[in-house]
Amino acid sequence: MNKKDLKARIDNLLEALDFNEASKRKAKGYSGGMIRKLNILMALVSNPDIIFLDEPTVGMDPRARRKVWEYIRSLKNQNNTVILTTHYIEEAEALSDRVAIIDYGELIDLGSPKDLMKKYDVKNLEEVFLKTTGRRIAEGI
């Protein structure tokens, strides 16, 4: 990436994730959520076609989480592939086209949030998760 494009990309990311003011300070004073956001910015600077995000909003306040969610949606709208791992089930429901429910390393089910909710006759993805996981805990395995 040439310097001009790199500068434009960085400026776009700083604006999109509401990080302009923070970028003027040393990272040493950042909160955990701000460090997480900085990690996301650094991962996205090269404009990858496939983005892996592992627990991207852990430690973020609700406003920062919402901003990251908006940006993830914009990536999807630009035909990027986003692979997201999260324990925040509402995050998976809000952002995912397809969800894999995994319990103790075993794939329990896979589908769109809407299809999974219909299949298990529940009103949200968290209820799908609760209905399909935890067998080892419940059975003492």
Short mmCIF file of C-alpha atoms in Angstrom, two decimals:
data_model
loop_
_atom_site.label_atom_id
_atom_site.label_comp_id
_atom_site.label_asym_id
_atom_site.label_seq_id
_atom_site.Cartn_x
_atom_site.Cartn_y
_atom_site.Cartn_z
CA MET A 1 0.00 0.00 0.00
CA ASN A 2 1.49 3.36 -0.94
CA LYS A 3 1.84 6.07 1.71
CA LYS A 4 -1.10 8.11 0.42
CA ASP A 5 -3.46 5.12 0.43
CA LEU A 6 -2.17 4.00 3.82
CA LYS A 7 -2.79 7.45 5.32
CA ALA A 8 -6.31 7.52 3.85
CA ARG A 9 -7.03 4.02 5.15
CA ILE A 10 -5.82 4.88 8.64
CA ASP A 11 -7.83 8.11 8.68
CA ASN A 12 -10.93 6.21 7.57
CA LEU A 13 -10.50 3.56 10.26
CA LEU A 14 -9.85 6.11 13.00
CA GLU A 15 -13.02 7.95 12.02
CA ALA A 16 -15.14 4.83 11.59
CA LEU A 17 -14.22 3.45 15.00
CA ASP A 18 -14.26 6.83 16.75
CA PHE A 19 -10.58 6.68 17.61
CA ASN A 20 -9.29 10.04 16.36
CA GLU A 21 -8.83 11.63 19.78
CA ALA A 22 -7.38 8.50 21.35
CA SER A 23 -4.86 8.17 18.53
CA LYS A 24 -3.20 11.39 19.73
CA ARG A 25 -2.39 9.79 23.11
CA LYS A 26 0.12 7.11 24.04
CA ALA A 27 -1.34 3.61 24.11
CA LYS A 28 0.19 3.13 27.56
CA GLY A 29 -2.78 4.99 29.07
CA TYR A 30 -5.49 3.14 27.11
CA SER A 31 -8.18 1.11 28.84
CA GLY A 32 -8.58 -2.58 27.99
CA GLY A 33 -11.44 -1.77 25.61
CA MET A 34 -9.40 0.88 23.84
CA ILE A 35 -6.50 -1.54 23.41
CA ARG A 36 -8.94 -4.05 21.92
CA LYS A 37 -10.18 -1.39 19.51
CA LEU A 38 -6.57 -0.51 18.57
CA ASN A 39 -5.95 -4.20 17.84
CA ILE A 40 -8.94 -4.22 15.50
CA LEU A 41 -7.70 -1.08 13.75
CA MET A 42 -4.26 -2.58 13.25
CA ALA A 43 -5.73 -5.82 11.88
CA LEU A 44 -7.89 -3.92 9.38
CA VAL A 45 -5.32 -1.44 8.09
CA SER A 46 -4.30 -3.75 5.22
CA ASN A 47 -7.96 -4.03 4.14
CA PRO A 48 -8.09 -7.85 4.14
CA ASP A 49 -10.83 -9.74 2.30
CA ILE A 50 -11.19 -12.21 5.18
CA ILE A 51 -11.18 -10.89 8.72
CA PHE A 52 -10.85 -13.09 11.80
CA LEU A 53 -12.08 -11.39 14.97
CA ASP A 54 -11.66 -13.28 18.24
CA GLU A 55 -13.82 -11.77 21.00
CA PRO A 56 -13.47 -8.30 19.43
CA THR A 57 -15.58 -6.36 21.93
CA VAL A 58 -14.44 -7.85 25.23
CA GLY A 59 -13.83 -5.06 27.72
CA MET A 60 -15.51 -2.38 25.62
CA ASP A 61 -18.15 -0.04 26.93
CA PRO A 62 -21.58 -0.22 25.21
CA ARG A 63 -20.88 2.79 22.96
CA ALA A 64 -17.57 1.35 21.73
CA ARG A 65 -19.18 -2.08 21.20
CA ARG A 66 -21.92 -0.52 19.13
CA LYS A 67 -19.34 1.34 16.99
CA VAL A 68 -17.43 -1.89 16.35
CA TRP A 69 -20.69 -3.66 15.48
CA GLU A 70 -21.51 -0.93 12.95
CA TYR A 71 -18.09 -1.30 11.38
CA ILE A 72 -18.37 -5.08 11.19
CA ARG A 73 -21.71 -4.65 9.42
CA SER A 74 -20.08 -2.23 6.97
CA LEU A 75 -17.36 -4.80 6.25
CA LYS A 76 -20.02 -7.38 5.45
CA ASN A 77 -21.77 -4.88 3.18
CA GLN A 78 -18.48 -4.46 1.29
CA ASN A 79 -18.43 -8.23 0.65
CA ASN A 80 -15.70 -8.96 3.18
CA THR A 81 -15.86 -12.26 5.01
CA VAL A 82 -15.84 -11.80 8.77
CA ILE A 83 -15.27 -14.81 11.01
CA LEU A 84 -16.21 -13.86 14.54
CA THR A 85 -15.77 -15.84 17.74
CA THR A 86 -17.68 -14.52 20.71
CA HIS A 87 -19.28 -15.49 23.97
CA TYR A 88 -21.65 -12.54 23.58
CA ILE A 89 -24.58 -14.38 22.04
CA GLU A 90 -26.48 -11.16 21.26
CA GLU A 91 -23.41 -10.06 19.28
CA ALA A 92 -23.47 -13.25 17.22
CA GLU A 93 -27.21 -12.87 16.65
CA ALA A 94 -26.90 -9.23 15.58
CA LEU A 95 -23.90 -9.63 13.27
CA SER A 96 -23.88 -13.15 11.86
CA ASP A 97 -25.30 -14.63 8.71
CA ARG A 98 -24.35 -18.10 9.97
CA VAL A 99 -23.62 -19.29 13.48
CA ALA A 100 -21.81 -22.38 14.66
CA ILE A 101 -22.77 -23.51 18.16
CA ILE A 102 -19.77 -25.29 19.69
CA ASP A 103 -19.68 -27.05 23.04
CA TYR A 104 -16.43 -28.53 24.39
CA GLY A 105 -14.91 -28.40 20.92
CA GLU A 106 -17.82 -30.25 19.33
CA LEU A 107 -19.98 -28.64 16.63
CA ILE A 108 -23.53 -28.86 17.95
CA ASP A 109 -25.37 -27.01 15.20
CA LEU A 110 -24.83 -24.61 12.32
CA GLY A 111 -27.21 -22.23 10.58
CA SER A 112 -28.52 -18.72 10.34
CA PRO A 113 -29.62 -17.24 13.65
CA LYS A 114 -33.19 -17.12 12.33
CA ASP A 115 -33.14 -20.78 11.23
CA LEU A 116 -31.64 -21.94 14.52
CA MET A 117 -34.25 -20.03 16.53
CA LYS A 118 -36.99 -21.57 14.42
CA LYS A 119 -35.51 -25.07 14.67
CA TYR A 120 -35.40 -24.92 18.48
CA ASP A 121 -38.63 -22.92 18.77
CA VAL A 122 -37.07 -20.10 20.79
CA LYS A 123 -37.10 -16.33 20.49
CA ASN A 124 -33.35 -15.59 20.54
CA LEU A 125 -29.97 -17.15 19.88
CA GLU A 126 -29.06 -17.23 23.56
CA GLU A 127 -31.95 -19.63 24.14
CA VAL A 128 -30.62 -21.82 21.30
CA PHE A 129 -27.25 -21.87 23.00
CA LEU A 130 -28.74 -22.72 26.39
CA LYS A 131 -30.92 -25.44 24.88
CA THR A 132 -28.13 -27.10 22.90
CA THR A 133 -25.06 -26.83 25.14
CA GLY A 134 -23.99 -27.72 28.66
CA ARG A 135 -24.70 -31.44 28.46
CA ARG A 136 -21.33 -32.26 30.06
CA ILE A 137 -22.01 -29.94 32.97
CA ALA A 138 -25.56 -31.17 33.48
CA GLU A 139 -24.52 -34.83 33.30
CA GLY A 140 -21.29 -34.41 35.27
CA ILE A 141 -19.16 -35.64 32.37
#
